[in-house]
Amino acid sequence: MVSNFSNLRKRGSAILLRGGGLGDFILTLPLLSYIRKQYRKVTLLTKPSYFCLTPLNKDNFECIELDLGMQSVEEQIEDSDIFTFWKDPAWEVELKKRGASRVFTLPSRPHAKPHVIDSMFNLVGASLTTKCFTKAWLEDCWQENSMIWIHPGSGSVTKNIPFSFYQNLAEDWLRKNSQNEATFCFGEADQAILDSFEPQSFVFPKRVHSAHPSTVEEYKNMLTSGIAQFWGNDSGPSHLAANLGIVCYVVNCSPE
């Protein structure tokens, strides 16, 4: 079902469906950018919380809530190319019956090389450049100040390194300069780590803060308000920081 893009000119319309976690969505931004260059009209079905991460230029682009399903784009299916991360042969056949031109089933989380972005582009017959992996896809929004930002959790406990690592990191930062500060950020999945967070146990506790953003947009605004550098595990917030152009350090939990 996968065709080669190499001979395409500007095509008619495309529909991209993307759910998943924050990191998964951000990893799809290079492909979204590529698709927008290939089609006269692009419709993205995704979580409303991710709308704030989509391109500002809406000339050929529309966002629709993913939970509304394909019924929300019923009239657009005919002659459109469909890009989805949902592998369901029966559904693909149904889309074809409803007039879809082509259906591209993209890899969600490949367990082997190449990298997931490479895999996406390979399946649509496109090639990547080095710039794809170094570009800040949400624009370079970094404003440097003296605040180190630490997100010690992730969506999986297997990715998390001991909280003591981040506490030592923050204390080293605080000792370097009397103006330096540290903010620890916690999301919905980080309650267990939050229970280990005690500002009074730090050196210079008055310069240690916590943040609890409730939405992606709020998190984005916090990060772009000014920080020195971001530290975290392999998680959505780390992808967010990196793609905002922020100096970002991602710590991997080594297997035993």
Tab-separated table of C-alpha atoms in Angstrom:
chain	number	residue	atom	x	y	z
A	1	MET	CA	0.000	0.000	0.000
A	2	VAL	CA	2.955	2.321	0.400
A	3	SER	CA	3.988	4.250	-2.677
A	4	ASN	CA	7.005	6.367	-3.457
A	5	PHE	CA	6.805	10.128	-3.021
A	6	SER	CA	9.846	10.924	-5.158
A	7	ASN	CA	7.895	11.727	-8.331
A	8	LEU	CA	5.102	13.722	-6.716
A	9	ARG	CA	4.262	17.286	-7.481
A	10	LYS	CA	1.882	19.282	-5.285
A	11	ARG	CA	-0.974	16.855	-4.682
A	12	GLY	CA	-4.567	17.445	-3.658
A	13	SER	CA	-5.271	16.677	-0.011
A	14	ALA	CA	-3.865	14.597	2.830
A	15	ILE	CA	-5.227	13.516	6.200
A	16	LEU	CA	-2.803	12.707	9.032
A	17	LEU	CA	-4.017	10.957	12.180
A	18	ARG	CA	-1.735	11.196	15.203
A	19	GLY	CA	-2.582	10.306	18.790
A	20	GLY	CA	-0.118	8.986	21.352
A	21	GLY	CA	1.980	10.782	23.914
A	22	LEU	CA	3.548	14.210	23.692
A	23	GLY	CA	6.923	12.863	22.584
A	24	ASP	CA	5.286	10.755	19.867
A	25	PHE	CA	3.495	13.793	18.494
A	26	ILE	CA	6.615	15.967	18.458
A	27	LEU	CA	8.559	13.246	16.625
A	28	THR	CA	5.911	13.493	13.896
A	29	LEU	CA	6.472	17.222	13.271
A	30	PRO	CA	9.141	16.697	10.563
A	31	LEU	CA	6.752	14.454	8.641
A	32	LEU	CA	3.903	16.933	9.080
A	33	SER	CA	6.111	19.685	7.688
A	34	TYR	CA	7.042	17.504	4.728
A	35	ILE	CA	3.420	16.579	3.983
A	36	ARG	CA	2.377	20.229	4.035
A	37	LYS	CA	4.921	20.933	1.315
A	38	GLN	CA	3.574	18.072	-0.819
A	39	TYR	CA	-0.169	18.797	-0.653
A	40	ARG	CA	-2.434	21.737	-1.337
A	41	LYS	CA	-4.524	20.918	1.761
A	42	VAL	CA	-3.583	18.997	4.925
A	43	THR	CA	-5.913	18.010	7.758
A	44	LEU	CA	-4.447	16.817	11.067
A	45	LEU	CA	-6.545	14.788	13.489
A	46	THR	CA	-4.902	14.839	16.903
A	47	LYS	CA	-5.488	15.648	20.563
A	48	PRO	CA	-6.683	19.231	21.170
A	49	SER	CA	-3.870	19.659	23.705
A	50	TYR	CA	-1.397	19.406	20.805
A	51	PHE	CA	-3.010	22.116	18.683
A	52	CYS	CA	-0.662	24.679	20.263
A	53	LEU	CA	2.293	22.785	18.759
A	54	THR	CA	1.068	22.932	15.176
A	55	PRO	CA	2.281	25.411	12.530
A	56	LEU	CA	1.138	29.002	12.865
A	57	ASN	CA	0.672	29.304	9.101
A	58	LYS	CA	-2.803	27.853	8.528
A	59	ASP	CA	-3.083	28.586	4.785
A	60	ASN	CA	-3.350	24.925	3.766
A	61	PHE	CA	-3.741	23.362	7.187
A	62	GLU	CA	-6.536	22.431	9.586
A	63	CYS	CA	-6.573	20.752	13.025
A	64	ILE	CA	-9.484	18.576	14.137
A	65	GLU	CA	-9.985	16.714	17.410
A	66	LEU	CA	-8.945	13.081	16.964
A	67	ASP	CA	-11.803	11.723	19.081
A	68	LEU	CA	-14.285	13.028	16.500
A	69	GLY	CA	-13.003	10.303	14.187
A	70	MET	CA	-13.022	10.066	10.423
A	71	GLN	CA	-16.688	11.119	10.402
A	72	SER	CA	-15.415	14.681	10.900
A	73	VAL	CA	-13.579	14.535	7.556
A	74	GLU	CA	-16.008	12.275	5.701
A	75	GLU	CA	-16.229	14.597	2.715
A	76	GLN	CA	-12.438	14.853	2.441
A	77	ILE	CA	-11.618	11.130	2.325
A	78	GLU	CA	-12.305	10.698	-1.380
A	79	ASP	CA	-9.104	11.159	-3.432
A	80	SER	CA	-7.083	11.997	-0.285
A	81	ASP	CA	-3.932	10.291	0.914
A	82	ILE	CA	-4.334	9.023	4.479
A	83	PHE	CA	-1.400	8.846	6.920
A	84	THR	CA	-2.064	6.847	10.069
A	85	PHE	CA	-0.198	5.109	12.893
A	86	TRP	CA	-3.081	2.695	13.459
A	87	LYS	CA	-2.368	-0.676	11.857
A	88	ASP	CA	-5.702	-2.185	10.915
A	89	PRO	CA	-5.942	-3.868	7.486
A	90	ALA	CA	-9.751	-3.980	7.617
A	91	TRP	CA	-9.921	-0.251	8.289
A	92	GLU	CA	-7.519	0.429	5.416
A	93	VAL	CA	-9.775	-1.551	3.077
A	94	GLU	CA	-12.755	0.464	4.317
A	95	LEU	CA	-10.941	3.743	3.617
A	96	LYS	CA	-10.187	2.537	0.116
A	97	LYS	CA	-13.875	1.710	-0.431
A	98	ARG	CA	-14.722	5.226	0.671
A	99	GLY	CA	-12.463	6.628	-2.028
A	100	ALA	CA	-9.130	7.235	-0.295
A	101	SER	CA	-6.350	7.442	-2.857
A	102	ARG	CA	-3.636	5.803	-0.744
A	103	VAL	CA	-3.224	4.727	2.867
A	104	PHE	CA	0.210	4.982	4.502
A	105	THR	CA	0.490	2.969	7.725
A	106	LEU	CA	3.382	4.537	9.600
A	107	PRO	CA	5.545	2.978	12.346
A	108	SER	CA	4.514	4.066	15.801
A	109	ARG	CA	7.437	2.851	17.901
A	110	PRO	CA	9.876	0.651	15.969
A	111	HIS	CA	11.899	-1.619	18.241
A	112	ALA	CA	14.976	-1.619	16.021
A	113	LYS	CA	16.869	0.762	13.774
A	114	PRO	CA	16.337	2.963	11.856
A	115	HIS	CA	15.140	5.821	14.064
A	116	VAL	CA	11.367	6.322	14.100
A	117	ILE	CA	11.648	9.518	12.013
A	118	ASP	CA	13.768	7.690	9.440
A	119	SER	CA	11.181	4.912	9.380
A	120	MET	CA	8.344	7.357	8.727
A	121	PHE	CA	10.157	8.998	5.843
A	122	ASN	CA	11.303	5.673	4.410
A	123	LEU	CA	7.715	4.452	4.223
A	124	VAL	CA	6.620	7.489	2.225
A	125	GLY	CA	9.658	7.256	-0.050
A	126	ALA	CA	11.302	10.482	1.117
A	127	SER	CA	14.864	11.130	2.220
A	128	LEU	CA	16.054	12.966	5.308
A	129	THR	CA	18.809	15.495	5.776
A	130	THR	CA	20.965	15.985	8.866
A	131	LYS	CA	19.101	19.240	9.500
A	132	CYS	CA	15.969	17.243	10.271
A	133	PHE	CA	17.564	15.986	13.499
A	134	THR	CA	19.058	19.315	14.560
A	135	LYS	CA	16.253	21.727	13.755
A	136	ALA	CA	14.036	23.180	16.497
A	137	TRP	CA	10.703	22.196	14.958
A	138	LEU	CA	8.744	24.441	17.327
A	139	GLU	CA	11.050	27.375	16.502
A	140	ASP	CA	14.048	28.514	18.506
A	141	CYS	CA	12.343	30.068	21.527
A	142	TRP	CA	15.170	29.769	24.059
A	143	GLN	CA	15.657	32.711	26.403
A	144	GLU	CA	18.615	32.128	28.673
A	145	ASN	CA	18.613	33.039	32.347
A	146	SER	CA	19.945	31.489	35.577
A	147	MET	CA	17.187	28.889	36.110
A	148	ILE	CA	17.926	25.200	35.529
A	149	TRP	CA	14.787	23.243	34.715
A	150	ILE	CA	14.524	19.585	35.740
A	151	HIS	CA	11.771	17.109	34.871
A	152	PRO	CA	12.691	13.988	36.880
A	153	GLY	CA	9.813	11.774	35.716
A	154	SER	CA	8.482	10.217	32.516
A	155	GLY	CA	5.635	8.062	31.319
A	156	SER	CA	7.550	4.897	32.275
A	157	VAL	CA	9.343	4.119	35.522
A	158	THR	CA	11.893	2.104	33.539
A	159	LYS	CA	13.138	5.357	31.991
A	160	ASN	CA	13.580	7.159	35.296
A	161	ILE	CA	16.934	7.410	36.966
A	162	PRO	CA	17.121	7.858	40.761
A	163	PHE	CA	15.861	11.214	41.996
A	164	SER	CA	19.133	11.656	43.893
A	165	PHE	CA	20.907	12.245	40.561
A	166	TYR	CA	18.752	15.279	39.873
A	167	GLN	CA	19.051	16.550	43.424
A	168	ASN	CA	22.846	16.441	43.191
A	169	LEU	CA	22.679	18.099	39.789
A	170	ALA	CA	20.545	20.932	41.148
A	171	GLU	CA	22.757	21.455	44.180
A	172	ASP	CA	25.888	21.654	42.008
A	173	TRP	CA	24.117	24.287	39.933
A	174	LEU	CA	23.095	26.297	43.006
A	175	ARG	CA	26.638	26.269	44.358
A	176	LYS	CA	28.097	27.677	41.134
A	177	ASN	CA	26.466	31.069	41.501
A	178	SER	CA	24.411	32.749	44.190
A	179	GLN	CA	21.943	33.885	41.506
A	180	ASN	CA	21.295	30.387	40.171
A	181	GLU	CA	17.937	28.733	40.812
A	182	ALA	CA	16.404	25.322	40.094
A	183	THR	CA	12.849	24.358	39.188
A	184	PHE	CA	11.611	20.775	39.390
A	185	CYS	CA	8.613	20.106	37.177
A	186	PHE	CA	6.060	17.342	37.722
A	187	GLY	CA	3.272	16.019	35.528
A	188	GLU	CA	0.308	13.740	36.117
A	189	ALA	CA	2.454	10.605	35.891
A	190	ASP	CA	5.050	11.826	38.378
A	191	GLN	CA	3.236	11.509	41.702
A	192	ALA	CA	5.631	8.905	43.102
A	193	ILE	CA	8.613	11.127	42.322
A	194	LEU	CA	6.813	14.189	43.630
A	195	ASP	CA	6.485	12.403	46.974
A	196	SER	CA	10.317	12.281	47.095
A	197	PHE	CA	10.664	15.993	46.443
A	198	GLU	CA	11.404	17.953	49.604
A	199	PRO	CA	12.790	21.447	48.928
A	200	GLN	CA	13.993	21.752	52.504
A	201	SER	CA	16.378	18.842	51.975
A	202	PHE	CA	18.343	20.858	49.387
A	203	VAL	CA	21.183	23.235	49.998
A	204	PHE	CA	19.852	26.775	49.489
A	205	PRO	CA	16.196	25.607	49.625
A	206	LYS	CA	14.866	29.118	48.940
A	207	ARG	CA	16.264	28.852	45.414
A	208	VAL	CA	14.551	25.524	44.719
A	209	HIS	CA	11.058	25.653	43.193
A	210	SER	CA	8.432	23.288	41.804
A	211	ALA	CA	6.118	23.632	38.811
A	212	HIS	CA	2.971	21.671	37.940
A	213	PRO	CA	1.746	22.596	34.435
A	214	SER	CA	-1.679	21.176	33.673
A	215	THR	CA	-1.597	21.562	29.871
A	216	VAL	CA	0.951	21.280	27.074
A	217	GLU	CA	0.461	24.942	26.251
A	218	GLU	CA	1.145	25.946	29.860
A	219	TYR	CA	4.305	23.833	29.873
A	220	LYS	CA	5.429	25.404	26.607
A	221	ASN	CA	4.874	28.898	28.007
A	222	MET	CA	6.852	28.058	31.136
A	223	LEU	CA	9.808	26.779	29.131
A	224	THR	CA	9.867	29.769	26.814
A	225	SER	CA	9.733	32.288	29.657
A	226	GLY	CA	13.448	31.729	30.235
A	227	ILE	CA	15.669	28.921	31.538
A	228	ALA	CA	19.380	28.149	31.485
A	229	GLN	CA	19.085	24.493	30.491
A	230	PHE	CA	16.699	21.552	30.664
A	231	TRP	CA	17.425	18.139	32.201
A	232	GLY	CA	15.149	15.112	32.071
A	233	ASN	CA	14.578	11.499	31.139
A	234	ASP	CA	13.474	10.304	27.703
A	235	SER	CA	10.015	11.839	27.884
A	236	GLY	CA	7.566	14.180	26.204
A	237	PRO	CA	8.794	17.250	28.123
A	238	SER	CA	12.361	16.550	26.973
A	239	HIS	CA	11.222	16.419	23.350
A	240	LEU	CA	9.265	19.618	23.907
A	241	ALA	CA	12.252	21.473	25.357
A	242	ALA	CA	14.633	20.303	22.630
A	243	ASN	CA	12.247	21.355	19.871
A	244	LEU	CA	11.886	24.808	21.399
A	245	GLY	CA	15.619	25.285	20.854
A	246	ILE	CA	16.467	24.987	24.557
A	247	VAL	CA	19.791	23.515	25.663
A	248	CYS	CA	18.581	20.061	26.653
A	249	TYR	CA	20.210	17.093	28.381
A	250	VAL	CA	18.374	13.762	28.257
A	251	VAL	CA	19.519	11.108	30.724
A	252	ASN	CA	19.041	7.453	29.838
A	253	CYS	CA	18.545	4.786	32.472
A	254	SER	CA	21.151	2.113	31.721
A	255	PRO	CA	19.881	-1.496	31.829
A	256	GLU	CA	21.264	-3.692	34.579
